[in-house]
PDB file of C-alpha atoms and ligand atoms in Angstrom:
ATOM      1  CA  MET V 126      42.098  96.667 180.039  1.00  0.00           C
ATOM      2  CA  ASN V 127      44.926  96.784 182.455  1.00  0.00           C
ATOM      3  CA  VAL V 128      45.572 100.585 183.723  1.00  0.00           C
ATOM      4  CA  LEU V 129      48.902 101.272 185.713  1.00  0.00           C
ATOM      5  CA  LEU V 130      48.787 104.625 187.843  1.00  0.00           C
ATOM      6  CA  ILE V 131      52.227 105.876 189.520  1.00  0.00           C
ATOM      7  CA  GLY V 132      50.889 108.891 191.981  1.00  0.00           C
ATOM      8  CA  ALA V 133      47.466 108.727 192.041  1.00  0.00           C
ATOM      9  CA  SER V 134      46.887 109.645 195.612  1.00  0.00           C
ATOM     10  CA  ARG V 135      44.678 112.803 194.613  1.00  0.00           C
ATOM     11  CA  GLY V 136      44.168 115.607 191.308  1.00  0.00           C
ATOM     12  CA  ILE V 137      44.369 114.251 187.520  1.00  0.00           C
ATOM     13  CA  GLY V 138      45.786 110.550 189.255  1.00  0.00           C
ATOM     14  CA  LEU V 139      42.810 110.206 191.083  1.00  0.00           C
ATOM     15  CA  GLU V 140      40.392 111.091 188.813  1.00  0.00           C
ATOM     16  CA  PHE V 141      42.452 108.440 186.148  1.00  0.00           C
ATOM     17  CA  ALA V 142      41.706 105.828 188.599  1.00  0.00           C
ATOM     18  CA  ARG V 143      38.131 106.583 189.087  1.00  0.00           C
ATOM     19  CA  GLN V 144      37.403 107.035 185.237  1.00  0.00           C
ATOM     20  CA  TYR V 145      39.041 104.060 184.486  1.00  0.00           C
ATOM     21  CA  LEU V 146      37.544 102.198 187.266  1.00  0.00           C
ATOM     22  CA  ASP V 147      33.785 103.541 186.577  1.00  0.00           C
ATOM     23  CA  ALA V 148      34.952 102.193 182.473  1.00  0.00           C
ATOM     24  CA  GLY V 149      35.429  98.404 183.761  1.00  0.00           C
ATOM     25  CA  ASP V 150      39.184  99.049 183.566  1.00  0.00           C
ATOM     26  CA  ARG V 151      41.621  96.947 186.629  1.00  0.00           C
ATOM     27  CA  VAL V 152      43.662  99.769 187.733  1.00  0.00           C
ATOM     28  CA  ILE V 153      46.962  99.203 189.234  1.00  0.00           C
ATOM     29  CA  ALA V 154      47.040 102.562 191.120  1.00  0.00           C
ATOM     30  CA  THR V 155      50.252 103.640 193.518  1.00  0.00           C
ATOM     31  CA  ALA V 156      50.623 106.459 196.771  1.00  0.00           C
ATOM     32  CA  ARG V 157      53.117 107.280 198.668  1.00  0.00           C
ATOM     33  CA  ASP V 158      51.229 107.190 202.206  1.00  0.00           C
ATOM     34  CA  ALA V 159      47.867 105.522 204.070  1.00  0.00           C
ATOM     35  CA  GLU V 160      45.555 108.134 203.317  1.00  0.00           C
ATOM     36  CA  GLY V 161      46.357 107.958 199.517  1.00  0.00           C
ATOM     37  CA  LEU V 162      46.220 103.931 199.270  1.00  0.00           C
ATOM     38  CA  ALA V 163      42.555 104.236 200.954  1.00  0.00           C
ATOM     39  CA  ARG V 164      41.331 106.620 198.665  1.00  0.00           C
ATOM     40  CA  LEU V 165      42.891 104.490 196.197  1.00  0.00           C
ATOM     41  CA  ASN V 166      41.276 101.434 197.631  1.00  0.00           C
ATOM     42  CA  GLU V 167      37.656 102.927 197.834  1.00  0.00           C
ATOM     43  CA  LEU V 168      37.493 103.438 194.363  1.00  0.00           C
ATOM     44  CA  GLY V 169      38.008 100.095 193.780  1.00  0.00           C
ATOM     45  CA  ALA V 170      41.451 100.188 192.746  1.00  0.00           C
ATOM     46  CA  GLU V 171      44.827  97.661 193.321  1.00  0.00           C
ATOM     47  CA  THR V 172      47.164  99.466 195.244  1.00  0.00           C
ATOM     48  CA  LEU V 173      50.856  99.510 195.817  1.00  0.00           C
ATOM     49  CA  GLN V 174      52.928 101.921 198.196  1.00  0.00           C
ATOM     50  CA  ILE V 175      55.870 104.425 196.360  1.00  0.00           C
ATOM     51  CA  ASP V 176      57.547 107.239 197.015  1.00  0.00           C
ATOM     52  CA  VAL V 177      58.441 107.732 193.438  1.00  0.00           C
ATOM     53  CA  SER V 178      61.558 110.416 194.571  1.00  0.00           C
ATOM     54  CA  ASP V 179      63.061 106.698 196.968  1.00  0.00           C
ATOM     55  CA  PRO V 180      64.364 105.009 194.380  1.00  0.00           C
ATOM     56  CA  ALA V 181      64.603 102.625 197.728  1.00  0.00           C
ATOM     57  CA  SER V 182      60.494 102.688 197.851  1.00  0.00           C
ATOM     58  CA  ILE V 183      60.508 102.229 194.025  1.00  0.00           C
ATOM     59  CA  SER V 184      63.120  99.538 192.976  1.00  0.00           C
ATOM     60  CA  GLY V 185      60.867  96.663 193.701  1.00  0.00           C
ATOM     61  CA  LEU V 186      58.217  98.072 191.282  1.00  0.00           C
ATOM     62  CA  SER V 187      58.890  95.533 188.378  1.00  0.00           C
ATOM     63  CA  TRP V 188      59.144  92.337 190.938  1.00  0.00           C
ATOM     64  CA  LYS V 189      55.176  93.905 191.954  1.00  0.00           C
ATOM     65  CA  LEU V 190      54.200  93.821 188.111  1.00  0.00           C
ATOM     66  CA  ASP V 191      55.943  90.421 187.712  1.00  0.00           C
ATOM     67  CA  GLY V 192      53.818  88.755 184.861  1.00  0.00           C
ATOM     68  CA  GLU V 193      50.941  91.501 184.327  1.00  0.00           C
ATOM     69  CA  LYS V 194      50.434  93.109 181.023  1.00  0.00           C
ATOM     70  CA  ILE V 195      49.704  96.343 181.682  1.00  0.00           C
ATOM     71  CA  ASP V 196      47.783  98.719 178.553  1.00  0.00           C
ATOM     72  CA  VAL V 197      48.106 101.212 180.080  1.00  0.00           C
ATOM     73  CA  ALA V 198      50.748 102.877 182.075  1.00  0.00           C
ATOM     74  CA  ILE V 199      50.872 106.314 183.105  1.00  0.00           C
ATOM     75  CA  TYR V 200      53.355 108.364 185.297  1.00  0.00           C
ATOM     76  CA  VAL V 201      51.389 111.462 187.270  1.00  0.00           C
ATOM     77  CA  ALA V 202      53.253 112.099 190.411  1.00  0.00           C
ATOM     78  CA  GLY V 203      54.737 115.690 189.619  1.00  0.00           C
ATOM     79  CA  VAL V 204      55.274 118.828 192.677  1.00  0.00           C
ATOM     80  CA  TRP V 205      55.652 122.115 191.353  1.00  0.00           C
ATOM     81  CA  SER V 206      58.169 124.952 192.290  1.00  0.00           C
ATOM     82  CA  THR V 207      57.396 129.007 191.686  1.00  0.00           C
ATOM     83  CA  GLY V 208      60.852 131.260 191.086  1.00  0.00           C
ATOM     84  CA  GLY V 209      62.802 132.518 188.576  1.00  0.00           C
ATOM     85  CA  ALA V 210      66.466 132.731 187.191  1.00  0.00           C
ATOM     86  CA  LEU V 211      66.915 136.361 189.404  1.00  0.00           C
ATOM     87  CA  SER V 212      68.009 133.726 192.168  1.00  0.00           C
ATOM     88  CA  PRO V 213      69.588 130.518 192.218  1.00  0.00           C
ATOM     89  CA  PRO V 214      67.387 127.430 193.501  1.00  0.00           C
ATOM     90  CA  THR V 215      68.541 125.742 196.773  1.00  0.00           C
ATOM     91  CA  ARG V 216      69.786 122.158 196.599  1.00  0.00           C
ATOM     92  CA  GLU V 217      66.941 121.190 198.722  1.00  0.00           C
ATOM     93  CA  ALA V 218      64.372 122.582 196.628  1.00  0.00           C
ATOM     94  CA  PHE V 219      66.110 121.519 192.922  1.00  0.00           C
ATOM     95  CA  ASP V 220      66.419 118.162 194.551  1.00  0.00           C
ATOM     96  CA  HIS V 221      63.071 118.143 195.304  1.00  0.00           C
ATOM     97  CA  VAL V 222      61.558 118.599 192.238  1.00  0.00           C
ATOM     98  CA  MET V 223      63.891 116.489 189.971  1.00  0.00           C
ATOM     99  CA  HIS V 224      63.683 113.862 191.975  1.00  0.00           C
ATOM    100  CA  THR V 225      59.849 113.558 191.795  1.00  0.00           C
ATOM    101  CA  ASN V 226      59.336 114.809 188.153  1.00  0.00           C
ATOM    102  CA  VAL V 227      62.791 113.097 186.452  1.00  0.00           C
ATOM    103  CA  LEU V 228      64.047 110.668 188.859  1.00  0.00           C
ATOM    104  CA  GLY V 229      61.089 109.045 189.429  1.00  0.00           C
ATOM    105  CA  ALA V 230      59.676 108.541 185.941  1.00  0.00           C
ATOM    106  CA  MET V 231      63.118 106.831 184.860  1.00  0.00           C
ATOM    107  CA  GLN V 232      63.209 104.817 187.965  1.00  0.00           C
ATOM    108  CA  ALA V 233      60.292 103.626 186.971  1.00  0.00           C
ATOM    109  CA  LEU V 234      60.596 103.142 183.307  1.00  0.00           C
ATOM    110  CA  PRO V 235      62.880 100.234 182.512  1.00  0.00           C
ATOM    111  CA  GLN V 236      60.924  98.587 185.474  1.00  0.00           C
ATOM    112  CA  VAL V 237      57.232  99.336 184.008  1.00  0.00           C
ATOM    113  CA  ALA V 238      57.760  99.283 180.163  1.00  0.00           C
ATOM    114  CA  PRO V 239      58.691  95.911 179.541  1.00  0.00           C
ATOM    115  CA  TRP V 240      55.379  94.818 181.073  1.00  0.00           C
ATOM    116  CA  VAL V 241      53.631  97.325 178.839  1.00  0.00           C
ATOM    117  CA  GLU V 242      55.381  95.496 175.913  1.00  0.00           C
ATOM    118  CA  GLU V 243      54.073  92.417 176.866  1.00  0.00           C
ATOM    119  CA  ALA V 244      50.419  94.228 175.728  1.00  0.00           C
ATOM    120  CA  GLY V 245      51.797  95.980 173.195  1.00  0.00           C
ATOM    121  CA  GLY V 246      50.653  98.845 175.074  1.00  0.00           C
ATOM    122  CA  LYS V 247      51.141 102.815 175.827  1.00  0.00           C
ATOM    123  CA  PHE V 248      53.132 104.712 178.867  1.00  0.00           C
ATOM    124  CA  ALA V 249      51.938 108.221 179.118  1.00  0.00           C
ATOM    125  CA  PHE V 250      54.460 110.585 181.149  1.00  0.00           C
ATOM    126  CA  ILE V 251      52.560 113.892 182.468  1.00  0.00           C
ATOM    127  CA  THR V 252      54.640 116.968 181.526  1.00  0.00           C
ATOM    128  CA  SER V 253      54.019 120.281 181.011  1.00  0.00           C
ATOM    129  CA  GLY V 254      53.597 122.916 177.798  1.00  0.00           C
ATOM    130  CA  LEU V 255      56.522 124.795 180.561  1.00  0.00           C
ATOM    131  CA  GLY V 256      58.433 122.383 179.587  1.00  0.00           C
ATOM    132  CA  GLN V 257      58.289 122.926 176.102  1.00  0.00           C
ATOM    133  CA  ILE V 258      61.933 124.951 175.242  1.00  0.00           C
ATOM    134  CA  SER V 259      60.923 126.449 172.236  1.00  0.00           C
ATOM    135  CA  THR V 260      58.269 128.820 173.076  1.00  0.00           C
ATOM    136  CA  ALA V 261      59.345 129.894 176.846  1.00  0.00           C
ATOM    137  CA  GLN V 262      59.841 133.668 177.652  1.00  0.00           C
ATOM    138  CA  SER V 263      60.352 134.098 180.736  1.00  0.00           C
ATOM    139  CA  SER V 264      62.305 132.096 184.184  1.00  0.00           C
ATOM    140  CA  TYR V 265      58.428 131.704 186.279  1.00  0.00           C
ATOM    141  CA  ALA V 266      58.758 128.327 187.677  1.00  0.00           C
ATOM    142  CA  TRP V 267      62.414 127.585 186.648  1.00  0.00           C
ATOM    143  CA  THR V 268      62.716 124.791 188.039  1.00  0.00           C
ATOM    144  CA  TYR V 269      59.920 123.173 187.161  1.00  0.00           C
ATOM    145  CA  ARG V 270      59.936 124.053 183.750  1.00  0.00           C
ATOM    146  CA  VAL V 271      63.514 122.148 183.610  1.00  0.00           C
ATOM    147  CA  SER V 272      62.227 119.228 185.195  1.00  0.00           C
ATOM    148  CA  LYS V 273      59.561 118.476 182.795  1.00  0.00           C
ATOM    149  CA  ALA V 274      61.787 119.407 179.529  1.00  0.00           C
ATOM    150  CA  ALA V 275      64.241 116.821 181.231  1.00  0.00           C
ATOM    151  CA  LEU V 276      61.228 114.289 181.634  1.00  0.00           C
ATOM    152  CA  ASN V 277      60.553 114.960 177.772  1.00  0.00           C
ATOM    153  CA  MET V 278      63.996 113.629 176.758  1.00  0.00           C
ATOM    154  CA  ALA V 279      63.892 111.055 178.960  1.00  0.00           C
ATOM    155  CA  VAL V 280      61.061 109.436 177.473  1.00  0.00           C
ATOM    156  CA  VAL V 281      61.888 110.173 173.789  1.00  0.00           C
ATOM    157  CA  ALA V 282      65.430 109.107 174.099  1.00  0.00           C
ATOM    158  CA  ALA V 283      64.187 105.608 176.140  1.00  0.00           C
ATOM    159  CA  GLN V 284      61.624 105.522 173.358  1.00  0.00           C
ATOM    160  CA  SER V 285      63.641 102.959 171.171  1.00  0.00           C
ATOM    161  CA  ASP V 286      64.583 100.870 173.923  1.00  0.00           C
ATOM    162  CA  TYR V 287      61.445  99.595 174.013  1.00  0.00           C
ATOM    163  CA  PRO V 288      60.080  99.294 170.774  1.00  0.00           C
ATOM    164  CA  LYS V 289      56.683  97.013 171.223  1.00  0.00           C
ATOM    165  CA  ALA V 290      55.895 100.104 173.485  1.00  0.00           C
ATOM    166  CA  THR V 291      54.401 103.197 172.742  1.00  0.00           C
ATOM    167  CA  PHE V 292      55.372 106.334 174.527  1.00  0.00           C
ATOM    168  CA  ILE V 293      54.058 109.523 174.780  1.00  0.00           C
ATOM    169  CA  ALA V 294      54.801 112.731 176.646  1.00  0.00           C
ATOM    170  CA  LEU V 295      51.433 113.980 177.184  1.00  0.00           C
ATOM    171  CA  CYS V 296      50.195 117.705 178.574  1.00  0.00           C
ATOM    172  CA  PRO V 297      47.448 117.504 180.734  1.00  0.00           C
ATOM    173  CA  GLY V 298      46.562 121.781 180.445  1.00  0.00           C
ATOM    174  CA  TRP V 299      45.970 123.518 182.963  1.00  0.00           C
ATOM    175  CA  VAL V 300      43.449 121.854 184.971  1.00  0.00           C
ATOM    176  CA  GLN V 301      41.798 122.877 188.622  1.00  0.00           C
ATOM    177  CA  THR V 302      43.576 120.440 190.827  1.00  0.00           C
ATOM    178  CA  ASP V 303      45.514 121.260 194.393  1.00  0.00           C
ATOM    179  CA  MET V 304      48.465 122.343 191.779  1.00  0.00           C
ATOM    180  CA  GLY V 305      46.893 124.080 188.875  1.00  0.00           C
ATOM    181  CA  GLY V 306      44.428 125.792 191.821  1.00  0.00           C
ATOM    182  CA  ALA V 307      41.241 126.914 191.393  1.00  0.00           C
ATOM    183  CA  GLY V 308      41.472 129.288 188.274  1.00  0.00           C
ATOM    184  CA  ALA V 309      42.792 126.929 186.479  1.00  0.00           C
ATOM    185  CA  PRO V 310      39.814 126.678 182.584  1.00  0.00           C
ATOM    186  CA  LEU V 311      40.243 123.389 183.096  1.00  0.00           C
ATOM    187  CA  THR V 312      38.061 120.460 185.074  1.00  0.00           C
ATOM    188  CA  VAL V 313      40.253 117.450 186.404  1.00  0.00           C
ATOM    189  CA  GLU V 314      37.099 115.662 185.278  1.00  0.00           C
ATOM    190  CA  ALA V 315      37.637 117.790 181.430  1.00  0.00           C
ATOM    191  CA  SER V 316      41.015 116.502 181.310  1.00  0.00           C
ATOM    192  CA  VAL V 317      40.981 113.692 182.595  1.00  0.00           C
ATOM    193  CA  GLY V 318      38.268 112.762 180.250  1.00  0.00           C
ATOM    194  CA  ALA V 319      40.490 114.383 177.385  1.00  0.00           C
ATOM    195  CA  MET V 320      43.702 112.363 178.108  1.00  0.00           C
ATOM    196  CA  ARG V 321      41.396 108.924 177.883  1.00  0.00           C
ATOM    197  CA  ALA V 322      40.378 109.605 174.863  1.00  0.00           C
ATOM    198  CA  THR V 323      44.077 110.664 173.550  1.00  0.00           C
ATOM    199  CA  LEU V 324      45.521 107.605 174.966  1.00  0.00           C
ATOM    200  CA  ALA V 325      42.509 105.336 173.465  1.00  0.00           C
ATOM    201  CA  LYS V 326      43.061 106.891 169.936  1.00  0.00           C
ATOM    202  CA  ILE V 327      46.703 107.018 169.746  1.00  0.00           C
ATOM    203  CA  THR V 328      48.487 104.106 167.607  1.00  0.00           C
ATOM    204  CA  ARG V 329      52.519 103.294 166.554  1.00  0.00           C
ATOM    205  CA  LYS V 330      52.832 106.309 164.513  1.00  0.00           C
ATOM    206  CA  ASP V 331      52.700 108.514 167.724  1.00  0.00           C
ATOM    207  CA  LYS V 332      55.485 106.975 169.524  1.00  0.00           C
ATOM    208  CA  ALA V 333      57.690 109.612 171.385  1.00  0.00           C
ATOM    209  CA  LYS V 334      55.309 112.191 170.497  1.00  0.00           C
ATOM    210  CA  PHE V 335      54.705 115.546 172.956  1.00  0.00           C
ATOM    211  CA  LEU V 336      50.703 115.712 173.172  1.00  0.00           C
ATOM    212  CA  HIS V 337      48.315 118.073 174.365  1.00  0.00           C
ATOM    213  CA  HIS V 338      45.911 116.805 176.609  1.00  0.00           C
ATOM    214  CA  ASP V 339      43.077 116.554 173.192  1.00  0.00           C
ATOM    215  CA  GLY V 340      45.793 114.787 171.483  1.00  0.00           C
ATOM    216  CA  GLN V 341      47.015 118.025 169.673  1.00  0.00           C
ATOM    217  CA  PRO V 342      50.627 117.491 169.386  1.00  0.00           C
ATOM    218  CA  TYR V 343      53.282 120.393 169.696  1.00  0.00           C
ATOM    219  CA  PRO V 344      54.430 121.013 167.029  1.00  0.00           C
ATOM    220  CA  SER V 345      57.889 121.611 168.184  1.00  0.00           C
ATOM    221  CA  TRP V 346      59.737 120.635 171.764  1.00  0.00           C
TER     222      TRP V 346
HETATM  223  N1  LIG K 229      47.039 120.691 187.362  1.00  0.00           N
HETATM  224  C1  LIG K 229      47.727 121.633 186.281  1.00  0.00           C
HETATM  225  O1  LIG K 229      47.294 122.332 185.868  1.00  0.00           O
HETATM  226  C2  LIG K 229      49.216 120.812 185.833  1.00  0.00           C
HETATM  227  C3  LIG K 229      49.243 121.141 184.083  1.00  0.00           C
HETATM  228  C4  LIG K 229      50.506 120.320 184.023  1.00  0.00           C
HETATM  229  C5  LIG K 229      51.112 119.749 184.869  1.00  0.00           C
HETATM  230  N2  LIG K 229      50.624 118.722 185.411  1.00  0.00           N
HETATM  231  C6  LIG K 229      50.976 117.577 185.602  1.00  0.00           C
HETATM  232  O2  LIG K 229      50.468 116.910 186.316  1.00  0.00           O
HETATM  233  C7  LIG K 229      50.598 115.528 187.184  1.00  0.00           C
HETATM  234  C8  LIG K 229      49.583 115.389 187.988  1.00  0.00           C
HETATM  235  O3  LIG K 229      49.808 117.162 188.704  1.00  0.00           O
HETATM  236  P1  LIG K 229      48.167 117.491 189.840  1.00  0.00           P
HETATM  237  O4  LIG K 229      47.430 118.622 189.089  1.00  0.00           O
HETATM  238  O5  LIG K 229      47.178 116.430 190.133  1.00  0.00           O
HETATM  239  O6  LIG K 229      49.098 117.943 190.870  1.00  0.00           O
HETATM  240  P2  LIG K 229      48.921 117.411 192.691  1.00  0.00           P
HETATM  241  O7  LIG K 229      46.941 117.578 193.088  1.00  0.00           O
HETATM  242  O8  LIG K 229      49.021 118.322 193.266  1.00  0.00           O
HETATM  243  O9  LIG K 229      49.067 115.971 193.072  1.00  0.00           O
HETATM  244  C9  LIG K 229      49.831 115.932 192.154  1.00  0.00           C
HETATM  245  C10 LIG K 229      50.253 114.169 192.890  1.00  0.00           C
HETATM  246  O10 LIG K 229      51.676 113.756 192.345  1.00  0.00           O
HETATM  247  C11 LIG K 229      51.858 112.590 193.973  1.00  0.00           C
HETATM  248  N3  LIG K 229      53.486 112.896 194.525  1.00  0.00           N
HETATM  249  C12 LIG K 229      54.114 113.830 194.060  1.00  0.00           C
HETATM  250  N4  LIG K 229      55.325 113.940 194.747  1.00  0.00           N
HETATM  251  C13 LIG K 229      55.134 112.390 194.814  1.00  0.00           C
HETATM  252  C14 LIG K 229      56.092 110.848 195.883  1.00  0.00           C
HETATM  253  N5  LIG K 229      57.610 111.474 196.094  1.00  0.00           N
HETATM  254  N6  LIG K 229      56.099 109.490 195.353  1.00  0.00           N
HETATM  255  C15 LIG K 229      54.763 109.930 195.224  1.00  0.00           C
HETATM  256  N7  LIG K 229      53.544 110.413 194.286  1.00  0.00           N
HETATM  257  C16 LIG K 229      53.882 111.848 194.788  1.00  0.00           C
HETATM  258  C17 LIG K 229      50.980 113.412 194.740  1.00  0.00           C
HETATM  259  O11 LIG K 229      51.094 112.228 195.921  1.00  0.00           O
HETATM  260  P3  LIG K 229      50.460 113.149 197.097  1.00  0.00           P
HETATM  261  O12 LIG K 229      49.260 112.946 197.472  1.00  0.00           O
HETATM  262  O13 LIG K 229      51.164 111.841 198.307  1.00  0.00           O
HETATM  263  O14 LIG K 229      51.682 114.310 197.018  1.00  0.00           O
HETATM  264  C18 LIG K 229      49.326 113.366 193.946  1.00  0.00           C
HETATM  265  O15 LIG K 229      48.791 112.606 194.000  1.00  0.00           O
HETATM  266  C19 LIG K 229      51.836 116.601 187.815  1.00  0.00           C
HETATM  267  O16 LIG K 229      52.879 115.723 186.824  1.00  0.00           O
HETATM  268  C20 LIG K 229      52.088 117.721 187.210  1.00  0.00           C
HETATM  269  O17 LIG K 229      53.367 117.952 187.046  1.00  0.00           O
HETATM  270  C21 LIG K 229      49.889 119.877 186.220  1.00  0.00           C
END
C-alpha cells in the first residue's frame, strides 16, 4: 500500500509513519525542516520538504507525486492556539493557525486527491472534536476550534469533485503529543493504531463523514 503523510515530523504524523512502515507499507512523508526529514528517513520513509503554511512550498506537491497511486493520504499538520472570545485574536495568531490548519489542507487537497483517485483510495484530514459546532459550549481555544470547523467544511465540500476517492474528517482523540500534553488519556501508539484500523475498514459509504479515532461517527458536525 502507498501512504502519503503530510506533516509527519513528530507526534501523530511520525507515529503514522512508524506504524505503516512496520506493516510493510511504502510511506511518502513530508516535514518542513531537516530534523523532521531526518527522523522520517531513519524510519525508512521517502521524504518531501514542505511547509504547509507557505503556498509556494506546497505548490510543487502534485508534480512530485506525478504518476503515483496513493491508497491512503493523511493531512496531519496542525497547530494549537489558546485564547477565547473575551479578547480578539491578533491577525498574526489567526493567520498562523488558519494557514496551517485550513489553507494548507485546501492547498494540498487538489494536488493530492487526483493521485488518491488513481488508487480509489482514502484521504483523511486530522481534525478535532473541538471543531464540532453543535456541541461547542465555550470559546476555549477559539481560533483552533474555528480552524477545525473550517477544515471539516473544506473536506465535505470538496468530496463531490473527487468521486473516486473517499474523504473523511478524523479526530485522533486527546493524545499524548507535544500538542496534547502528557496528561492526555490516549497514547500516540493507541490513537494511531485505532485510526489505521478505521482507515482500513471505511468504504465508499463513509464518504465525507466525521469520525472518532475508533471509527465511531460523530452524530452531528
Ligand atoms: N494531540 C491531540 O490531543 C490532538 C487532538 C485533536 C486533534 N489533533 C490534531 O492532530 C494533528 C497532529 O497533532 P499532534 O498532536 O501530533 O501535534 P504536534 O506533536 O504538535 O505535531 C504537529 C505536527 O504538525 C506539523 N506542522 C505544524 N505546522 C506545520 C507547517 N507549517 N508545515 C508542515 N508541518 C507543520 C509539525 O511539524 P514541525 O515539527 O515542523 O513543527 C508536527 O509534525 C494536528 O492537526 C492536531 O490539530 C491533535
